[in-house]
Tab-separated table of C-alpha atoms and ligand atoms in Angstrom:
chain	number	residue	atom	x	y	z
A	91	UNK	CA	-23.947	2.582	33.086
A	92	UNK	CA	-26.513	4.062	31.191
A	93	UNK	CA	-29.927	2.234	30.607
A	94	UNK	CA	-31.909	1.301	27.682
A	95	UNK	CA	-35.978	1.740	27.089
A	96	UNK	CA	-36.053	-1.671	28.403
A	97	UNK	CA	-34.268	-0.697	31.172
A	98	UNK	CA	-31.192	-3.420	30.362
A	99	UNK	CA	-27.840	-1.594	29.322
A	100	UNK	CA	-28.165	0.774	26.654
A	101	UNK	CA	-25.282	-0.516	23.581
A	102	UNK	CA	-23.052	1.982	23.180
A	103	UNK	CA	-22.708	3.135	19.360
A	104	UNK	CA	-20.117	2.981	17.510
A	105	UNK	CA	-19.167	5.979	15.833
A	106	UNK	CA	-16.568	7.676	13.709
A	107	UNK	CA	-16.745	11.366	12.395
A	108	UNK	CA	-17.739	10.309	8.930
A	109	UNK	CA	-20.622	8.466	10.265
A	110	UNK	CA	-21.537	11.160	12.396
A	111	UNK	CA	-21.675	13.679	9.530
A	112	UNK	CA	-23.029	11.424	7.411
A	113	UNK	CA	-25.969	11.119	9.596
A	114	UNK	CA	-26.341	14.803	9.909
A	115	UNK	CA	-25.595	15.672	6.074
A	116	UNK	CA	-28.120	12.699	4.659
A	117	UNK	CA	-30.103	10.015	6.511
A	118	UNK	CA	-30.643	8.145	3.490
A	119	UNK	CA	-26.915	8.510	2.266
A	120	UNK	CA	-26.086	7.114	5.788
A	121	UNK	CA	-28.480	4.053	4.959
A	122	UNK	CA	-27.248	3.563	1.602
A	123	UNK	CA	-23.630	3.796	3.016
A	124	UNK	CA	-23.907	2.187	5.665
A	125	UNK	CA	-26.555	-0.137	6.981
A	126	UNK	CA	-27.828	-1.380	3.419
A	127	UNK	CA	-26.802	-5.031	2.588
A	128	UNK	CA	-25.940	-5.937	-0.076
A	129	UNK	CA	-23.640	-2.613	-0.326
A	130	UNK	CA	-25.104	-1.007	-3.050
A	131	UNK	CA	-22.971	-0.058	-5.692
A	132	UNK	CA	-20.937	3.372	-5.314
A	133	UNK	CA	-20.123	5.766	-8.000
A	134	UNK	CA	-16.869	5.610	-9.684
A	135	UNK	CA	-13.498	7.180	-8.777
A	136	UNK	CA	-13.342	10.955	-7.803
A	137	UNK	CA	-10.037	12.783	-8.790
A	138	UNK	CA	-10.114	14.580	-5.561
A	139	UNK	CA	-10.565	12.171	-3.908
A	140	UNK	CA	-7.583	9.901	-6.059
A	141	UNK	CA	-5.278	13.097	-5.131
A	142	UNK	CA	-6.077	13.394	-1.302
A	143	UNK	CA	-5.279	9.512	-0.845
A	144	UNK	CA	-2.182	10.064	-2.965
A	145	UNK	CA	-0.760	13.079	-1.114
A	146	UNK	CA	-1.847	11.412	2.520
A	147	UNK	CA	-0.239	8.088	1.929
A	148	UNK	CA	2.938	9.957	0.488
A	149	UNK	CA	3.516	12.346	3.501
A	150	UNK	CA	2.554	9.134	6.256
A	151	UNK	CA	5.582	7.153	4.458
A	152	UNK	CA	7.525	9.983	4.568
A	153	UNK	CA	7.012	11.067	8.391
A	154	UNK	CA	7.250	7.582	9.094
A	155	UNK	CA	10.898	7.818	8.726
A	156	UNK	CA	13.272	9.493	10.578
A	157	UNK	CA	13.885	13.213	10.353
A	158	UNK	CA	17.406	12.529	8.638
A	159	UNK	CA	16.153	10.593	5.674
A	160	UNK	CA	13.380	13.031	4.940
A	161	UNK	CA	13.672	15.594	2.285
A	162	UNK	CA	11.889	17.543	-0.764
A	163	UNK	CA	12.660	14.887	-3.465
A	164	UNK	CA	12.049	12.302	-1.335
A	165	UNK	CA	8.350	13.347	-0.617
A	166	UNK	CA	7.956	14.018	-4.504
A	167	UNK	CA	8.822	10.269	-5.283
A	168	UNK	CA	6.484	9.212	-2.954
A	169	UNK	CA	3.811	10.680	-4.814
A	170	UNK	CA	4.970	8.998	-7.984
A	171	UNK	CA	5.015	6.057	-6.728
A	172	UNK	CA	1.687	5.969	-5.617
A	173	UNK	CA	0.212	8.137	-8.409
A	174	UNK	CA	-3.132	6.646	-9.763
A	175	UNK	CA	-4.932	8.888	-12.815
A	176	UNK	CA	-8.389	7.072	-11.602
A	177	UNK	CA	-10.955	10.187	-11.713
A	178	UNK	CA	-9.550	12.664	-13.722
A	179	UNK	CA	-10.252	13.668	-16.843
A	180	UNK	CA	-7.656	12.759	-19.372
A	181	UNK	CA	-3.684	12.321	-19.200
A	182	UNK	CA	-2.989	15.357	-19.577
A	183	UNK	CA	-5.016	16.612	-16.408
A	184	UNK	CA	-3.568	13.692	-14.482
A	185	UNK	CA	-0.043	14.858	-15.092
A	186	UNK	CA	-0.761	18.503	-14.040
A	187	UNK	CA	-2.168	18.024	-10.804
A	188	UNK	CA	0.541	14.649	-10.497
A	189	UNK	CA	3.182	18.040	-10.642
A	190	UNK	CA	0.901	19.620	-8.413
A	191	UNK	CA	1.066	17.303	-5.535
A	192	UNK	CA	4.788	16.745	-6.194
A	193	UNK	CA	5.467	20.119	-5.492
A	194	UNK	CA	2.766	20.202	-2.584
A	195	UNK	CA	4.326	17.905	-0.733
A	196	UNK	CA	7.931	18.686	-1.306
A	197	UNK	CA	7.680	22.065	0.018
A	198	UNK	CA	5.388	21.216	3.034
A	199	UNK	CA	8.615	18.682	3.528
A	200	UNK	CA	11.097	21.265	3.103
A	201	UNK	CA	9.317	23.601	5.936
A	202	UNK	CA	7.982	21.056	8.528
A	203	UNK	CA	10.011	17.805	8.386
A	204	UNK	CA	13.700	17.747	7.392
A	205	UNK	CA	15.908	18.431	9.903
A	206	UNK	CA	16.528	22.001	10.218
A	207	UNK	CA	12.920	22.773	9.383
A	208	UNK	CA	11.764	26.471	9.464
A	209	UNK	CA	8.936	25.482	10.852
A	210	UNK	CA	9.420	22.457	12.691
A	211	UNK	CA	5.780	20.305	13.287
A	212	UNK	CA	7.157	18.164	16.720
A	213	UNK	CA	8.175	14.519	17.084
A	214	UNK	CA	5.350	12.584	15.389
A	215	UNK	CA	3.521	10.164	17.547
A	216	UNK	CA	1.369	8.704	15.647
A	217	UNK	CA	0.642	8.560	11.592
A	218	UNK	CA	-2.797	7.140	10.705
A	219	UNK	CA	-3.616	6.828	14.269
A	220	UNK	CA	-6.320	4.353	14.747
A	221	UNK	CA	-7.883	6.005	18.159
A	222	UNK	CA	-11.349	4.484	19.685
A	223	UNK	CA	-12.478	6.244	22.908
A	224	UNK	CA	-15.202	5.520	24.846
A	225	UNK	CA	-17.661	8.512	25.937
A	226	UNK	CA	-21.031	8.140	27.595
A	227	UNK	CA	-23.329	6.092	25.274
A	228	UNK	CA	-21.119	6.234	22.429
A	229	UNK	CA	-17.166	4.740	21.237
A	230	UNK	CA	-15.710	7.445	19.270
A	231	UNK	CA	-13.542	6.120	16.711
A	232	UNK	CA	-11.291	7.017	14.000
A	233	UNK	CA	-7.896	7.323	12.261
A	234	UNK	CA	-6.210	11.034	12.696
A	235	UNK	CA	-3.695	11.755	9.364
A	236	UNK	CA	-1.098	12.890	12.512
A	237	UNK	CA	-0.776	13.142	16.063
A	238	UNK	CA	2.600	15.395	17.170
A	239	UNK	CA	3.876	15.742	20.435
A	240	UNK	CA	4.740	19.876	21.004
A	241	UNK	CA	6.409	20.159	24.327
A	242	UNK	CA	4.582	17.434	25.714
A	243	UNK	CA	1.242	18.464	24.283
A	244	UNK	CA	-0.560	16.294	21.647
A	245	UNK	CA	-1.513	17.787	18.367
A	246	UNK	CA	-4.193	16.738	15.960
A	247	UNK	CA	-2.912	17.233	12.343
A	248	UNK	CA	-5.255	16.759	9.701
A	249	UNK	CA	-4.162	17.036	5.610
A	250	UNK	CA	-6.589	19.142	3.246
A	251	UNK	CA	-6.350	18.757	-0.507
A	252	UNK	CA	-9.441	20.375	-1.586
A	253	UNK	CA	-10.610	23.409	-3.363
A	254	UNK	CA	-11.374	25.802	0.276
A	255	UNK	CA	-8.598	26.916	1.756
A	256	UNK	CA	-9.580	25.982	6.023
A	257	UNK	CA	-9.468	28.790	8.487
A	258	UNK	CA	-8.878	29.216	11.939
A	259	UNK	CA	-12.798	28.796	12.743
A	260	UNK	CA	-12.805	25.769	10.519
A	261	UNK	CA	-10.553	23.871	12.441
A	262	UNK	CA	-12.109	25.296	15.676
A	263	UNK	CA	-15.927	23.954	14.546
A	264	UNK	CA	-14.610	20.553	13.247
A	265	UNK	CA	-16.368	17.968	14.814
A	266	UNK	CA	-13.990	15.457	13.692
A	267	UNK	CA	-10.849	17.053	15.165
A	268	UNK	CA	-12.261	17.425	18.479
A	269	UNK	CA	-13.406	14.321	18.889
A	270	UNK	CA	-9.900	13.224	17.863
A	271	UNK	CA	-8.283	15.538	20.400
A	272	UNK	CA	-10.652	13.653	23.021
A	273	UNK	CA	-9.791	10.129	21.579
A	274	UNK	CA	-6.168	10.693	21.983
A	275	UNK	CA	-6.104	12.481	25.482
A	276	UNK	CA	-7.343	8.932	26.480
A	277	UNK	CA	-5.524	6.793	24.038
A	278	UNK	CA	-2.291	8.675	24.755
A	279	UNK	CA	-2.849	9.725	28.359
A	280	UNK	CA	-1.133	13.270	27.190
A	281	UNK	CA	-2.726	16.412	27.193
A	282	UNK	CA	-4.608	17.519	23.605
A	283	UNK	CA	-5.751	20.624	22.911
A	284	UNK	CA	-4.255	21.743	20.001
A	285	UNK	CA	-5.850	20.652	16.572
A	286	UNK	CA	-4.703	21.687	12.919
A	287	UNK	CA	-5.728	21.422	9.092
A	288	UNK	CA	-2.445	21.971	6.773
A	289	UNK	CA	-4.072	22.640	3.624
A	290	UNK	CA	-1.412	21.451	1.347
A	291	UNK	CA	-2.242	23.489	-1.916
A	292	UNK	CA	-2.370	26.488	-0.453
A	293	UNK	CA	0.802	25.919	2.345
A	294	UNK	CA	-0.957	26.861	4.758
A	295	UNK	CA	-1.639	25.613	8.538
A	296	UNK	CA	-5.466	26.716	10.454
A	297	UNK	CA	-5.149	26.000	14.093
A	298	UNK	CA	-6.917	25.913	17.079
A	299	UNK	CA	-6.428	25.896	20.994
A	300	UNK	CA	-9.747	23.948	22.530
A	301	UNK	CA	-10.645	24.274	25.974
A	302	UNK	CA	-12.947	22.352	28.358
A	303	UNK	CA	-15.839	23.649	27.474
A	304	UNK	CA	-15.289	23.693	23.653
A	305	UNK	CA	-14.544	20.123	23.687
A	306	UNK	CA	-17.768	18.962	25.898
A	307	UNK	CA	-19.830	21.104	23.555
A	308	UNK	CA	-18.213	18.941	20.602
A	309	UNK	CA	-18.970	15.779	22.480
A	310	UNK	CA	-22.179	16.550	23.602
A	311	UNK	CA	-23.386	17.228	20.330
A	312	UNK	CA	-21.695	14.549	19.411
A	313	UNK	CA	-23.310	11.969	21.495
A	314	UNK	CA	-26.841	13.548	20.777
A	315	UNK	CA	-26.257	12.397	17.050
A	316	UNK	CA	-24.751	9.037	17.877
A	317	UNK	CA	-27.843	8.396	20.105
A	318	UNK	CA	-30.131	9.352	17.275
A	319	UNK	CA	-28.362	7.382	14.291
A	320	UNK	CA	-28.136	4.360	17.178
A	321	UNK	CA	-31.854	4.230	17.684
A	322	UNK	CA	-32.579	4.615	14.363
A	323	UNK	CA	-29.961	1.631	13.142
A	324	UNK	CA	-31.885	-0.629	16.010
A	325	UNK	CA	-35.406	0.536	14.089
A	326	UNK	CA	-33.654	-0.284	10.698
A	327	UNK	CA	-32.649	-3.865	11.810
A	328	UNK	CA	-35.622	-4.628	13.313
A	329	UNK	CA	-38.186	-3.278	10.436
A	330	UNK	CA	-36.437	-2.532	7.600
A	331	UNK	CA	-40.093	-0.951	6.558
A	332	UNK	CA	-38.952	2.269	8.552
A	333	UNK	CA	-36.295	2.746	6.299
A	334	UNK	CA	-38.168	5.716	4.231
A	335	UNK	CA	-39.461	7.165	7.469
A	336	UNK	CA	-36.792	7.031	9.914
A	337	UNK	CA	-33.939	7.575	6.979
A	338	UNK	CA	-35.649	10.533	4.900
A	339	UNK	CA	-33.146	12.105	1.505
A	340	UNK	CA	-32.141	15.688	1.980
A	341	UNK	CA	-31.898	16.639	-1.326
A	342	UNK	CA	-29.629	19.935	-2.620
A	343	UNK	CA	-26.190	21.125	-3.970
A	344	UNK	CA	-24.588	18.171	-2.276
A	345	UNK	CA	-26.216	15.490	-4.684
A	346	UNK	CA	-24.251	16.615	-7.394
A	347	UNK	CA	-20.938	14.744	-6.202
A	348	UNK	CA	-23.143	12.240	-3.817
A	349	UNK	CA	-21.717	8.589	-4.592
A	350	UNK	CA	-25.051	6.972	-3.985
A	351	UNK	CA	-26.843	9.320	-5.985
A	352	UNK	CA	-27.929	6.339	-8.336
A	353	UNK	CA	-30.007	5.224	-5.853
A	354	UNK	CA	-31.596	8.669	-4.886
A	355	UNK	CA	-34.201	9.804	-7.289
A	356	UNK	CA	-34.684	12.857	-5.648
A	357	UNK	CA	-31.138	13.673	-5.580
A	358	UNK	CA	-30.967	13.321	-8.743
A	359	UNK	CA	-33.694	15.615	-9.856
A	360	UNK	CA	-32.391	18.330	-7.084
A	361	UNK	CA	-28.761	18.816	-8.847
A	362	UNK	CA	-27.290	16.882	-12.180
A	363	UNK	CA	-24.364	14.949	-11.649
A	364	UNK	CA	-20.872	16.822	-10.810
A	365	UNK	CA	-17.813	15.389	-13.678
A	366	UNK	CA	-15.575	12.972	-11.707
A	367	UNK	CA	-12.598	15.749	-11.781
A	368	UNK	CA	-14.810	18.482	-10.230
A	369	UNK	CA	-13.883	19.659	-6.755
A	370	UNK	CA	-9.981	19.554	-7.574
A	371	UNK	CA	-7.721	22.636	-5.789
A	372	UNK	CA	-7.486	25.113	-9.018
B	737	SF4	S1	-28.269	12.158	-3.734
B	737	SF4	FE1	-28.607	13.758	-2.182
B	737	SF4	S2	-30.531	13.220	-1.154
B	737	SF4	FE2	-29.808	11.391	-2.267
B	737	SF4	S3	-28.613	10.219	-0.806
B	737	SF4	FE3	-27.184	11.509	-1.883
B	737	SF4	S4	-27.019	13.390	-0.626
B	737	SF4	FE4	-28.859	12.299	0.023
């Protein structure tokens, strides 16, 4: 049991991978998003953010269903009927990138889930896997897009929608897989090594194979954060006066599509605002 200051139990934080970056992208983003009461008001609607939630929620109803009733059209009427416009430009952007994530997700159907798959993915074990782990001083928690079993193995499947097209190292340095892969080693009491982003616009998969090492170097760093961020929330509840101090802006490129930036002068003055539809796969 670890020990506080005060030398009673330390309270372990709670911590998911958004919080965690978060913390190490912007303290005061991670006030204003988190600890601030009453939540301050957000920006509005993001289309790329509109089209990831579209195209994850299509592909969890259709790998929630049995291999046999998946198929190509299928996955493009999910998107349809979840298709919101909220974000994008006009109409006629909507219905482009609408087309867009039809045929995204048809063909990522076509080669990973119907039955006689090319390339087959594994039986899927989980689909918006709510996983909470407890390490050291800290509960890592968080919902993984997909968990597959390969041959006994977990696998940590994660959708991209965006712009970059992930590569091997980006899978590799994500923070947020690993610490899924460690989640559901304990949740699932399976081996999990394996973690992967399928980038849907570009059909392609970026994998990586952690080992021991690579995955206590992700929690260690991991835990270093959620210690910080924990003894600064404690400092923030007890004197909300610290909140400039302890909770500094880190102003740059990043303001531009920030969601709190209305409360960030000095984001604002680093980078004018990004249009709602900016950040969309081309
Ligand atoms: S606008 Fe920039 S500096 Fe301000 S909270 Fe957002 S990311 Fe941080």
């Amino acid at each position: 049991m670890q020990l506080g200051l005060d030398g009673m139990p330390a309270r372990l934080v709670r911590v998911t991978p958004s919080r965690l970056a978060t913390w190490e992208d912007c303290r005061r983003r991670y006030r204003l998003t988190y600890l601030d009461r009453p939540v301050p008001p957000r920006g509005g609607p993001r289309a790329a953010s509109t089209l990831g939630a579209v195209v994850h929620t299509a592909l969890q109803a259709v790998f929630g269903d049995a291999p046999a009733r998946r198929s190509p059209a299928r996955a493009a009427l999910e998107v349809d009927r979840r298709w919101s416009s909220e974000g994008f430009r006009d109409d006629a952007q909507a219905a482009t990138y609408r087309e867009r994530a039809r045929t995204w997700v048809a063909d990522y159907v076509e080669r990973h889930a119907v039955p006689d798959a090319p390339e087959p993915t594994g039986e899927v074990v989980g689909l918006e896997r709510w996983l909470s782990a407890p390490m050291g001083g800290m509960v890592a928690e968080g919902r993984a897009d997909r968990l597959d079993d390969r041959a006994g193995e977990t696998v940590v499947v994660d959708y991209k929608t965006g712009r970059r097209v992930p590569d091997a190292d980006d899978a590799r340095r994500s923070p947020a897989l690993a610490l899924y892969a460690l989640a559901a080693r304990r949740t699932l009491r399976r081996p999990c090594r394996r973690v992967e982003l399928h980038h849907l616009p570009s059909g392609t998969i970026a994998a990586a194979e952690h080992d021991e090492l690579s995955l206590a170097a992700h929690r260690e760093r991991a835990e270093g954060t959620a210690t910080e961020l924990g003894a600064a929330t404690d400092a923030f509840e007890a004197d909300p006066g610290v909140a400039e101090s302890l909770f500094p802006p880190a102003p740059g490129p990043r303001c531009a599509s920030c969601d709190v930036r209305r409360h960030c002068p000095e984001g604002r003055a680093a980078a004018p605002a990004e249009p709602a539809w900016a950040g969309l796969a081309p």
